[in-house]
Amino acid sequence: MAADPSARRADSPFSRLRPAARVQPWILTYHSVGDPRHDPYGITVSPGRLDRQLAWLRSRRLTGVGVSALLRADACARQRLVGLTFDDGYADFVQEALPVLRRYGCTATVFVLPGRPAGSNAWDPLGPRKPLLTAREIRHVADAGMEIGSHGLLHRHLTALTDEELHAETHRSRELIQEITGTAPEGFCYPYGTVDRRVMDAVREAGYGYGCALAPAAPLGAFALPRTHVSHADRGVRLRVKELRHAWRYGSGYGSGYGPEGVSPTVAPTGGHR
């Protein structure tokens, strides 16, 4: 039987993170924060809508934090926390998202692409082209108290790569982020949200402490954390429905408490852009 990819090595530098294989916390997925018009993928949220979404979380007595902070929290504290993640490392995070997060006393994990510093989202065939964070801006985001994680080097489908390419996307991206921020990242986010055991093993072996997916087909655990996509259309009612759906799928919820221990169903990955 293959080793459980969520198991921690005794010498792992991230063994302090609490395992998430049994009770899945709620983690929200954002991308770009700006003008949501002309966005064919529905991944852009306006600053005003982000403000209202964080206000809704506050009304539920929930505080947004980065994933590492969420995983370190004990079971009682975690019921009052929700993970906030921003994929792709768009440059608009500095001007648009960061002020809103600060207003509500929230932190977040920003998953960047160190292989595309100051580049753009060239992987999106339909555009529009958006600039990505520069190395200097990534340092600024880290200095502002946000967690910096890896999204790989170039935003590629990791499950389709050769072993050599996968090694570069996981190991080299971690090295580059450490060069930029001075700290090796604890988290890895799988581009497009898809992951399998081979990819999880590569991420674990690279030294990361956790991996974020969307709706992973692989067994859930610290290296296949499910997340909830947030769009500009999401207001209070829609967010509440997504919260309840997450609780139903993964055995955890907020306000009504967590689900029973050991509930971690396997679901198929979703398609689309991530």
Coordinates of C-alpha atoms in Angstrom, one line a residue:
M1 CA 0.0 0.0 0.0
A2 CA 1.3 3.4 -0.9
A3 CA 2.3 5.7 1.9
D4 CA -0.3 8.3 3.0
P5 CA 0.9 11.6 1.3
S6 CA -0.6 13.6 4.1
A7 CA 1.6 11.9 6.7
R8 CA 4.4 14.2 8.0
R9 CA 8.0 13.2 8.1
A10 CA 9.5 13.4 11.6
D11 CA 12.2 15.8 10.3
S12 CA 9.8 18.0 8.4
P13 CA 10.4 21.7 9.1
F14 CA 6.7 22.2 9.0
S15 CA 5.7 19.5 11.5
R16 CA 4.3 22.2 13.7
L17 CA 1.3 22.6 11.3
R18 CA -1.7 20.7 12.5
P19 CA -2.8 17.9 10.1
A20 CA -6.1 18.6 8.3
A21 CA -6.9 15.1 7.1
R22 CA -9.9 14.5 9.5
V23 CA -11.7 17.9 9.8
Q24 CA -11.5 20.2 6.7
P25 CA -11.4 23.9 7.5
W26 CA -13.2 26.4 5.2
I27 CA -10.7 28.0 2.8
L28 CA -11.8 30.7 0.2
T29 CA -10.2 31.1 -3.1
Y30 CA -9.7 34.5 -4.7
H31 CA -7.7 35.6 -7.7
S32 CA -7.7 39.1 -9.1
V33 CA -9.2 42.1 -7.3
G34 CA -10.3 44.9 -9.7
D35 CA -12.8 45.6 -12.4
P36 CA -14.8 42.4 -12.9
R37 CA -16.1 43.4 -16.4
H38 CA -14.7 41.7 -19.4
D39 CA -13.5 38.7 -17.3
P40 CA -14.5 35.5 -19.2
Y41 CA -13.4 33.3 -16.3
G42 CA -15.3 35.0 -13.4
I43 CA -12.2 35.2 -11.2
T44 CA -12.1 38.9 -10.6
V45 CA -13.8 40.5 -7.6
S46 CA -14.1 44.3 -7.3
P47 CA -12.6 45.9 -4.2
G48 CA -16.1 47.0 -3.1
R49 CA -17.4 43.4 -3.3
L50 CA -14.4 42.1 -1.4
D51 CA -15.2 44.6 1.3
R52 CA -18.8 43.4 1.5
Q53 CA -17.7 39.8 1.6
L54 CA -15.3 40.4 4.4
A55 CA -18.0 42.4 6.2
W56 CA -20.2 39.4 5.9
L57 CA -17.5 37.2 7.4
R58 CA -17.2 39.7 10.3
S59 CA -21.0 39.6 10.8
R60 CA -20.7 35.8 11.2
R61 CA -17.8 36.5 13.8
L62 CA -15.3 34.9 11.4
T63 CA -11.8 36.3 10.8
G64 CA -9.9 35.6 7.6
V65 CA -6.4 34.3 8.0
G66 CA -3.6 32.7 5.9
V67 CA -3.7 28.9 5.6
S68 CA -0.7 28.3 7.8
A69 CA -2.3 30.3 10.6
L70 CA -5.5 28.4 10.1
L71 CA -3.8 25.0 10.3
R72 CA -1.9 25.9 13.4
A73 CA -5.1 27.0 15.3
D74 CA -6.6 24.5 17.7
A75 CA -10.1 23.1 17.1
C76 CA -11.8 25.7 19.2
A77 CA -10.1 28.7 17.6
R78 CA -10.5 27.3 14.1
Q79 CA -14.3 27.5 14.3
R80 CA -13.9 31.3 14.3
L81 CA -11.4 31.4 11.4
V82 CA -11.7 31.1 7.6
G83 CA -8.8 30.7 5.3
L84 CA -8.3 33.4 2.6
T85 CA -6.2 32.6 -0.4
F86 CA -5.3 34.6 -3.6
D87 CA -4.0 32.6 -6.5
D88 CA -1.7 33.6 -9.4
G89 CA -0.1 36.6 -7.6
Y90 CA -1.8 39.4 -9.5
A91 CA -0.2 42.8 -9.0
D92 CA -3.6 44.3 -8.1
F93 CA -3.4 42.6 -4.7
V94 CA -1.2 45.4 -3.5
Q95 CA -3.4 48.3 -4.5
E96 CA -6.8 46.8 -4.2
A97 CA -6.9 43.7 -1.9
L98 CA -4.4 44.6 0.8
P99 CA -6.1 47.8 2.0
V100 CA -9.4 45.9 2.3
L101 CA -7.8 43.1 4.2
R102 CA -6.2 45.5 6.6
R103 CA -9.5 47.3 7.2
Y104 CA -11.0 44.1 8.5
G105 CA -7.9 42.9 10.4
C106 CA -7.5 39.9 8.0
T107 CA -4.5 38.2 6.6
A108 CA -4.3 35.9 3.6
T109 CA -2.0 33.5 1.7
V110 CA -0.9 34.8 -1.7
F111 CA 0.2 32.0 -4.0
V112 CA 2.7 33.5 -6.5
L113 CA 4.5 32.3 -9.6
P114 CA 8.2 33.0 -9.2
G115 CA 9.0 31.9 -12.7
R116 CA 7.0 34.8 -14.0
P117 CA 8.2 37.8 -12.0
A118 CA 6.6 41.0 -13.3
G119 CA 5.0 38.9 -16.1
S120 CA 1.3 38.5 -16.9
N121 CA -1.3 35.8 -17.0
A122 CA -0.1 34.5 -20.4
W123 CA -1.7 31.0 -19.6
D124 CA -5.2 32.5 -20.1
P125 CA -6.1 32.2 -23.8
L126 CA -9.0 34.6 -23.5
G127 CA -7.3 37.3 -21.5
P128 CA -7.5 40.1 -20.5
R129 CA -3.8 40.4 -19.7
K130 CA -3.1 41.3 -16.1
P131 CA 0.3 42.1 -14.6
L132 CA 1.7 39.8 -11.9
L133 CA 3.6 40.8 -8.8
T134 CA 7.2 41.8 -9.1
A135 CA 9.8 40.4 -6.7
R136 CA 9.8 43.7 -4.9
E137 CA 6.0 43.7 -4.6
I138 CA 6.1 40.1 -3.3
R139 CA 8.5 41.2 -0.5
H140 CA 6.2 44.1 0.2
V141 CA 3.2 41.7 0.6
A142 CA 5.2 39.5 2.9
D143 CA 6.3 42.5 5.0
A144 CA 2.6 43.5 5.3
G145 CA 2.0 40.2 7.2
M146 CA 0.6 38.1 4.4
E147 CA 1.8 34.5 3.9
I148 CA 3.5 33.9 0.5
G149 CA 3.0 30.4 -1.0
S150 CA 4.0 28.8 -4.3
H151 CA 1.8 28.3 -7.3
G152 CA 4.5 26.6 -9.1
L153 CA 6.8 28.3 -11.6
L154 CA 4.7 28.9 -14.7
H155 CA 1.0 27.9 -14.0
R156 CA 1.1 24.5 -15.6
H157 CA -1.1 21.4 -15.3
L158 CA 1.2 19.5 -12.9
T159 CA -0.5 16.1 -13.4
A160 CA 0.6 16.2 -17.1
L161 CA 4.3 17.0 -16.5
T162 CA 7.3 14.8 -16.6
D163 CA 9.0 14.0 -13.3
E164 CA 11.8 16.4 -14.1
E165 CA 9.3 19.2 -15.0
L166 CA 7.3 18.5 -11.8
H167 CA 10.5 18.7 -9.7
A168 CA 11.3 22.2 -11.1
E169 CA 7.7 23.4 -10.5
T170 CA 7.8 22.3 -6.9
H171 CA 11.4 22.5 -5.7
R172 CA 12.7 25.4 -7.8
S173 CA 9.7 27.6 -7.1
R174 CA 10.2 27.1 -3.4
E175 CA 13.9 28.1 -3.7
L176 CA 13.1 31.2 -5.7
I177 CA 10.5 32.4 -3.2
Q178 CA 13.0 31.9 -0.4
E179 CA 15.4 34.0 -2.3
I180 CA 12.8 36.8 -2.7
T181 CA 11.3 36.8 0.8
G182 CA 14.1 35.3 2.9
T183 CA 11.6 32.6 4.1
A184 CA 10.9 29.2 2.5
P185 CA 7.1 28.9 1.8
E186 CA 5.1 26.5 3.8
G187 CA 2.2 26.2 1.3
F188 CA 1.8 25.1 -2.3
C189 CA -1.3 25.7 -4.5
Y190 CA -1.9 23.4 -7.4
P191 CA -2.6 25.3 -10.7
Y192 CA -6.1 24.7 -12.0
G193 CA -6.9 23.1 -8.7
T194 CA -6.1 19.5 -9.9
V195 CA -3.8 17.1 -8.1
D196 CA -3.0 13.4 -7.9
R197 CA -0.8 11.3 -5.6
R198 CA 2.3 11.8 -7.7
V199 CA 2.0 15.6 -7.5
M200 CA 1.2 15.5 -3.8
D201 CA 4.3 13.4 -3.2
A202 CA 6.4 15.9 -5.1
V203 CA 5.1 18.8 -3.1
R204 CA 5.7 17.0 0.2
E205 CA 9.2 15.9 -0.8
A206 CA 10.0 19.5 -1.8
G207 CA 9.5 20.4 1.9
Y208 CA 6.1 22.1 1.9
G209 CA 3.8 21.7 4.8
Y210 CA 0.5 21.7 3.0
G211 CA -1.0 21.8 -0.5
C212 CA -4.2 23.6 -1.6
A213 CA -6.5 22.2 -4.3
L214 CA -10.2 22.9 -5.2
A215 CA -12.2 19.7 -5.1
P216 CA -9.4 17.1 -5.0
A217 CA -10.0 13.6 -6.3
A218 CA -7.1 12.3 -4.2
P219 CA -7.7 11.5 -0.5
L220 CA -8.1 14.6 1.5
G221 CA -5.3 15.6 3.8
A222 CA -2.7 18.3 4.5
F223 CA -1.6 18.0 0.9
A224 CA -5.0 18.1 -0.7
L225 CA -6.9 20.8 1.1
P226 CA -10.2 21.6 -0.6
R227 CA -11.2 25.2 -1.2
T228 CA -14.2 27.3 -2.2
H229 CA -14.0 29.6 -5.2
V230 CA -15.4 33.1 -4.6
S231 CA -16.7 35.3 -7.5
H232 CA -18.0 38.8 -7.8
A233 CA -21.5 37.4 -7.8
D234 CA -21.1 36.1 -4.2
R235 CA -23.0 38.0 -1.6
G236 CA -24.3 36.9 1.8
V237 CA -26.8 34.3 0.7
R238 CA -24.5 32.7 -1.9
L239 CA -21.6 32.7 0.6
R240 CA -23.8 31.0 3.2
V241 CA -24.8 28.3 0.6
K242 CA -21.2 27.7 -0.2
E243 CA -20.4 27.5 3.4
L244 CA -23.1 24.9 4.0
R245 CA -22.0 23.0 0.9
H246 CA -18.5 22.8 2.2
A247 CA -19.7 21.5 5.6
W248 CA -21.8 18.9 3.9
R249 CA -19.0 17.7 1.6
Y250 CA -16.1 17.8 4.1
G251 CA -17.6 17.4 7.5
S252 CA -16.8 20.9 8.8
G253 CA -18.8 24.1 9.3
Y254 CA -18.9 27.3 11.2
G255 CA -21.5 28.6 13.6
S256 CA -23.0 25.2 13.9
G257 CA -19.6 23.6 14.8
Y258 CA -17.6 20.9 13.0
G259 CA -18.9 17.7 11.6
P260 CA -18.1 14.3 13.0
E261 CA -14.5 13.1 13.2
G262 CA -13.3 11.2 10.2
V263 CA -15.7 12.6 7.6
S264 CA -13.6 13.2 4.5
P265 CA -15.4 12.2 1.3
T266 CA -13.6 12.0 -2.0
V267 CA -15.0 14.1 -4.8
A268 CA -14.1 14.6 -8.4
P269 CA -12.1 17.7 -9.4
T270 CA -13.9 20.6 -11.0
G271 CA -13.0 22.0 -14.4
G272 CA -12.5 25.5 -15.5
H273 CA -9.9 28.1 -14.8
R274 CA -8.1 28.4 -11.5

